Amino acid sequence: MQKILSFLLPALAAISILVMNLTRGFSIPGKFLMIVFAAIAIYFFPTMMEVF
């Protein structure tokens, strides 16, 4: 469960920031946070795949 959440939470955060950027306009902090959370999710993706 922890391995799945370590991927899922940053991925959901990146998606929500993307949606917020699309609806309210892009900003520098928004782009930066989206890239950071997406990178964290990509980093934990192989760990999540071990579960399956």
N, CA, C and O atoms as a Tinker XYZ file with bonds, in Angstrom:
   208  protein
     1  N      0.826000   -1.197000    0.000000    73     2
     2  CA     0.000000    0.000000    0.000000    64     1     3
     3  C      0.867000    1.256000    0.000000    63     2     4     5
     4  O      0.576000    2.223000   -0.704000    81     3
     5  N      1.930000    1.229000    0.795000    73     3     6
     6  CA     2.798000    2.388000    0.877000    64     5     7
     7  C      3.523000    2.626000   -0.449000    63     6     8     9
     8  O      3.759000    3.771000   -0.834000    81     7
     9  N      3.876000    1.537000   -1.146000    73     7    10
    10  CA     4.545000    1.696000   -2.434000    64     9    11
    11  C      3.607000    2.322000   -3.459000    63    10    12    13
    12  O      4.031000    3.138000   -4.278000    81    11
    13  N      2.346000    1.944000   -3.415000    73    11    14
    14  CA     1.376000    2.511000   -4.351000    64    13    15
    15  C      1.141000    3.990000   -4.033000    63    14    16    17
    16  O      1.083000    4.822000   -4.938000    81    15
    17  N      1.007000    4.307000   -2.758000    73    15    18
    18  CA     0.761000    5.695000   -2.368000    64    17    19
    19  C      1.954000    6.600000   -2.653000    63    18    20    21
    20  O      1.781000    7.783000   -2.947000    81    19
    21  N      3.175000    6.044000   -2.566000    73    19    22
    22  CA     4.355000    6.868000   -2.840000    64    21    23
    23  C      4.388000    7.303000   -4.295000    63    22    24    25
    24  O      5.005000    8.319000   -4.616000    81    23
    25  N      3.736000    6.558000   -5.184000    73    23    26
    26  CA     3.610000    6.990000   -6.576000    64    25    27
    27  C      2.345000    7.804000   -6.791000    63    26    28    29
    28  O      2.359000    8.817000   -7.491000    81    27
    29  N      1.254000    7.358000   -6.188000    73    27    30
    30  CA    -0.060000    7.920000   -6.491000    64    29    31
    31  C     -0.233000    9.354000   -5.982000    63    30    32    33
    32  O     -0.803000   10.191000   -6.682000    81    31
    33  N      0.245000    9.640000   -4.795000    73    31    34
    34  CA     0.054000   10.987000   -4.236000    64    33    35
    35  C      0.775000   12.066000   -5.043000    63    34    36    37
    36  O      0.157000   13.080000   -5.368000    81    35
    37  N      2.066000   11.891000   -5.383000    73    35    38
    38  CA     2.686000   12.929000   -6.224000    64    37    39
    39  C      2.074000   13.016000   -7.617000    63    38    40    41
    40  O      1.987000   14.100000   -8.194000    81    39
    41  N      1.644000   11.860000   -8.165000    73    39    42
    42  CA     1.018000   11.890000   -9.498000    64    41    43
    43  C     -0.295000   12.668000   -9.458000    63    42    44    45
    44  O     -0.572000   13.469000  -10.350000    81    43
    45  N     -1.094000   12.435000   -8.437000    73    43    46
    46  CA    -2.352000   13.176000   -8.312000    64    45    47
    47  C     -2.101000   14.655000   -8.059000    63    46    48    49
    48  O     -2.845000   15.505000   -8.548000    81    47
    49  N     -1.058000   14.966000   -7.299000    73    47    50
    50  CA    -0.726000   16.372000   -7.062000    64    49    51
    51  C     -0.311000   17.044000   -8.363000    63    50    52    53
    52  O     -0.715000   18.176000   -8.627000    81    51
    53  N      0.491000   16.364000   -9.182000    73    51    54
    54  CA     0.913000   16.940000  -10.456000    64    53    55
    55  C     -0.278000   17.137000  -11.388000    63    54    56    57
    56  O     -0.354000   18.148000  -12.086000    81    55
    57  N     -1.206000   16.183000  -11.408000    73    55    58
    58  CA    -2.390000   16.317000  -12.258000    64    57    59
    59  C     -3.272000   17.466000  -11.782000    63    58    60    61
    60  O     -3.794000   18.231000  -12.593000    81    59
    61  N     -3.438000   17.584000  -10.470000    73    59    62
    62  CA    -4.280000   18.681000   -9.964000    64    61    63
    63  C     -3.643000   20.035000  -10.226000    63    62    64    65
    64  O     -4.351000   20.998000  -10.521000    81    63
    65  N     -2.326000   20.130000  -10.126000    73    63    66
    66  CA    -1.652000   21.396000  -10.433000    64    65    67
    67  C     -1.774000   21.704000  -11.923000    63    66    68    69
    68  O     -1.943000   22.862000  -12.305000    81    67
    69  N     -1.688000   20.670000  -12.771000    73    67    70
    70  CA    -1.865000   20.873000  -14.206000    64    69    71
    71  C     -3.256000   21.419000  -14.514000    63    70    72    73
    72  O     -3.404000   22.356000  -15.298000    81    71
    73  N     -4.269000   20.827000  -13.894000    73    71    74
    74  CA    -5.638000   21.293000  -14.123000    64    73    75
    75  C     -5.800000   22.731000  -13.633000    63    74    76    77
    76  O     -6.445000   23.544000  -14.295000    81    75
    77  N     -5.221000   23.041000  -12.483000    73    75    78
    78  CA    -5.319000   24.400000  -11.964000    64    77    79
    79  C     -4.599000   25.385000  -12.885000    63    78    80    81
    80  O     -5.067000   26.502000  -13.104000    81    79
    81  N     -3.449000   24.955000  -13.424000    73    79    82
    82  CA    -2.732000   25.824000  -14.359000    64    81    83
    83  C     -3.528000   26.036000  -15.638000    63    82    84    85
    84  O     -3.539000   27.138000  -16.186000    81    83
    85  N     -4.184000   25.003000  -16.111000    73    83    86
    86  CA    -4.961000   25.139000  -17.351000    64    85    87
    87  C     -6.174000   26.035000  -17.168000    63    86    88    89
    88  O     -6.542000   26.771000  -18.083000    81    87
    89  N     -6.796000   25.983000  -16.009000    73    87    90
    90  CA    -8.004000   26.766000  -15.808000    64    89    91
    91  C     -7.714000   28.201000  -15.378000    63    90    92    93
    92  O     -8.478000   29.106000  -15.714000    81    91
    93  N     -6.642000   28.422000  -14.652000    73    91    94
    94  CA    -6.378000   29.764000  -14.111000    64    93    95
    95  C     -5.186000   30.451000  -14.755000    63    94    96    97
    96  O     -4.858000   31.583000  -14.399000    81    95
    97  N     -4.541000   29.790000  -15.687000    73    95    98
    98  CA    -3.371000   30.386000  -16.326000    64    97    99
    99  C     -2.086000   29.880000  -15.688000    63    98   100   101
   100  O     -2.018000   29.650000  -14.481000    81    99
   101  N     -1.087000   29.716000  -16.513000    73    99   102
   102  CA     0.186000   29.182000  -16.035000    64   101   103
   103  C      0.980000   30.249000  -15.303000    63   102   104   105
   104  O      0.975000   31.421000  -15.680000    81   103
   105  N      1.661000   29.821000  -14.250000    73   103   106
   106  CA     2.545000   30.704000  -13.501000    64   105   107
   107  C      3.859000   29.958000  -13.277000    63   106   108   109
   108  O      3.919000   28.735000  -13.405000    81   107
   109  N      4.890000   30.694000  -12.949000    73   107   110
   110  CA     6.207000   30.081000  -12.743000    64   109   111
   111  C      6.183000   29.098000  -11.568000    63   110   112   113
   112  O      6.674000   27.979000  -11.719000    81   111
   113  N      5.628000   29.471000  -10.394000    73   111   114
   114  CA     5.582000   28.483000   -9.300000    64   113   115
   115  C      4.721000   27.272000   -9.640000    63   114   116   117
   116  O      5.031000   26.155000   -9.225000    81   115
   117  N      3.647000   27.484000  -10.387000    73   115   118
   118  CA     2.789000   26.371000  -10.773000    64   117   119
   119  C      3.512000   25.397000  -11.684000    63   118   120   121
   120  O      3.409000   24.184000  -11.504000    81   119
   121  N      4.245000   25.919000  -12.662000    73   119   122
   122  CA     5.024000   25.062000  -13.553000    64   121   123
   123  C      6.093000   24.300000  -12.766000    63   122   124   125
   124  O      6.297000   23.103000  -12.968000    81   123
   125  N      6.766000   25.015000  -11.871000    73   123   126
   126  CA     7.835000   24.398000  -11.090000    64   125   127
   127  C      7.298000   23.258000  -10.225000    63   126   128   129
   128  O      7.874000   22.170000  -10.206000    81   127
   129  N      6.205000   23.500000   -9.513000    73   127   130
   130  CA     5.639000   22.458000   -8.652000    64   129   131
   131  C      5.124000   21.276000   -9.461000    63   130   132   133
   132  O      5.246000   20.130000   -9.029000    81   131
   133  N      4.549000   21.544000  -10.632000    73   131   134
   134  CA     4.072000   20.463000  -11.484000    64   133   135
   135  C      5.235000   19.587000  -11.923000    63   134   136   137
   136  O      5.120000   18.361000  -11.923000    81   135
   137  N      6.340000   20.192000  -12.293000    73   135   138
   138  CA     7.514000   19.424000  -12.719000    64   137   139
   139  C      8.106000   18.639000  -11.556000    63   138   140   141
   140  O      8.519000   17.492000  -11.730000    81   139
   141  N      8.151000   19.243000  -10.373000    73   139   142
   142  CA     8.711000   18.557000   -9.203000    64   141   143
   143  C      7.873000   17.341000   -8.831000    63   142   144   145
   144  O      8.416000   16.258000   -8.615000    81   143
   145  N      6.545000   17.510000   -8.754000    73   143   146
   146  CA     5.695000   16.384000   -8.378000    64   145   147
   147  C      5.678000   15.301000   -9.454000    63   146   148   149
   148  O      5.600000   14.115000   -9.132000    81   147
   149  N      5.750000   15.688000  -10.713000    73   147   150
   150  CA     5.818000   14.691000  -11.782000    64   149   151
   151  C      7.130000   13.918000  -11.707000    63   150   152   153
   152  O      7.150000   12.709000  -11.935000    81   151
   153  N      8.218000   14.602000  -11.391000    73   151   154
   154  CA     9.504000   13.919000  -11.261000    64   153   155
   155  C      9.499000   12.949000  -10.080000    63   154   156   157
   156  O     10.060000   11.857000  -10.175000    81   155
   157  N      8.878000   13.334000   -8.984000    73   155   158
   158  CA     8.775000   12.433000   -7.829000    64   157   159
   159  C      7.950000   11.204000   -8.193000    63   158   160   161
   160  O      8.306000   10.084000   -7.824000    81   159
   161  N      6.853000   11.407000   -8.912000    73   159   162
   162  CA     6.013000   10.276000   -9.323000    64   161   163
   163  C      6.766000    9.346000  -10.265000    63   162   164   165
   164  O      6.664000    8.126000  -10.140000    81   163
   165  N      7.519000    9.908000  -11.205000    73   163   166
   166  CA     8.305000    9.076000  -12.124000    64   165   167
   167  C      9.381000    8.313000  -11.364000    63   166   168   169
   168  O      9.679000    7.166000  -11.696000    81   167
   169  N      9.963000    8.937000  -10.353000    73   167   170
   170  CA    10.985000    8.270000   -9.550000    64   169   171
   171  C     10.418000    7.053000   -8.817000    63   170   172   173
   172  O     11.091000    6.027000   -8.718000    81   171
   173  N      9.200000    7.153000   -8.308000    73   171   174
   174  CA     8.603000    6.063000   -7.547000    64   173   175
   175  C      7.820000    5.076000   -8.401000    63   174   176   177
   176  O      7.297000    4.098000   -7.868000    81   175
   177  N      7.721000    5.300000   -9.716000    73   175   178
   178  CA     6.961000    4.409000  -10.580000    64   177   179
   179  C      7.496000    2.974000  -10.586000    63   178   180   181
   180  O      6.691000    2.050000  -10.467000    81   179
   181  N      8.819000    2.728000  -10.718000    73   179   182
   182  CA     9.292000    1.335000  -10.691000    64   181   183
   183  C      9.013000    0.626000   -9.360000    63   182   184   185
   184  O      8.769000   -0.580000   -9.331000    81   183
   185  N      9.052000    1.376000   -8.277000    73   183   186
   186  CA     8.742000    0.787000   -6.960000    64   185   187
   187  C      7.298000    0.343000   -6.906000    63   186   188   189
   188  O      6.996000   -0.707000   -6.339000    81   187
   189  N      6.394000    1.126000   -7.489000    73   187   190
   190  CA     4.994000    0.742000   -7.495000    64   189   191
   191  C      4.766000   -0.488000   -8.366000    63   190   192   193
   192  O      3.924000   -1.325000   -8.042000    81   191
   193  N      5.500000   -0.607000   -9.458000    73   191   194
   194  CA     5.322000   -1.724000  -10.377000    64   193   195
   195  C      5.768000   -3.049000   -9.764000    63   194   196   197
   196  O      5.351000   -4.107000  -10.234000    81   195
   197  N      6.607000   -3.016000   -8.722000    73   195   198
   198  CA     7.008000   -4.233000   -8.034000    64   197   199
   199  C      5.825000   -4.916000   -7.353000    63   198   200   201
   200  O      5.837000   -6.130000   -7.149000    81   199
   201  N      4.806000   -4.135000   -7.002000    73   199   202
   202  CA     3.639000   -4.680000   -6.318000    64   201   203
   203  C      2.872000   -5.600000   -7.250000    63   202   204   205
   204  O      2.332000   -6.620000   -6.822000    81   203
   205  N      2.826000   -5.235000   -8.536000    73   203   206
   206  CA     2.084000   -6.014000   -9.510000    64   205   207
   207  C      3.010000   -6.976000  -10.138000    63   206   208
   208  O      2.602000   -7.750000  -11.004000    81   207
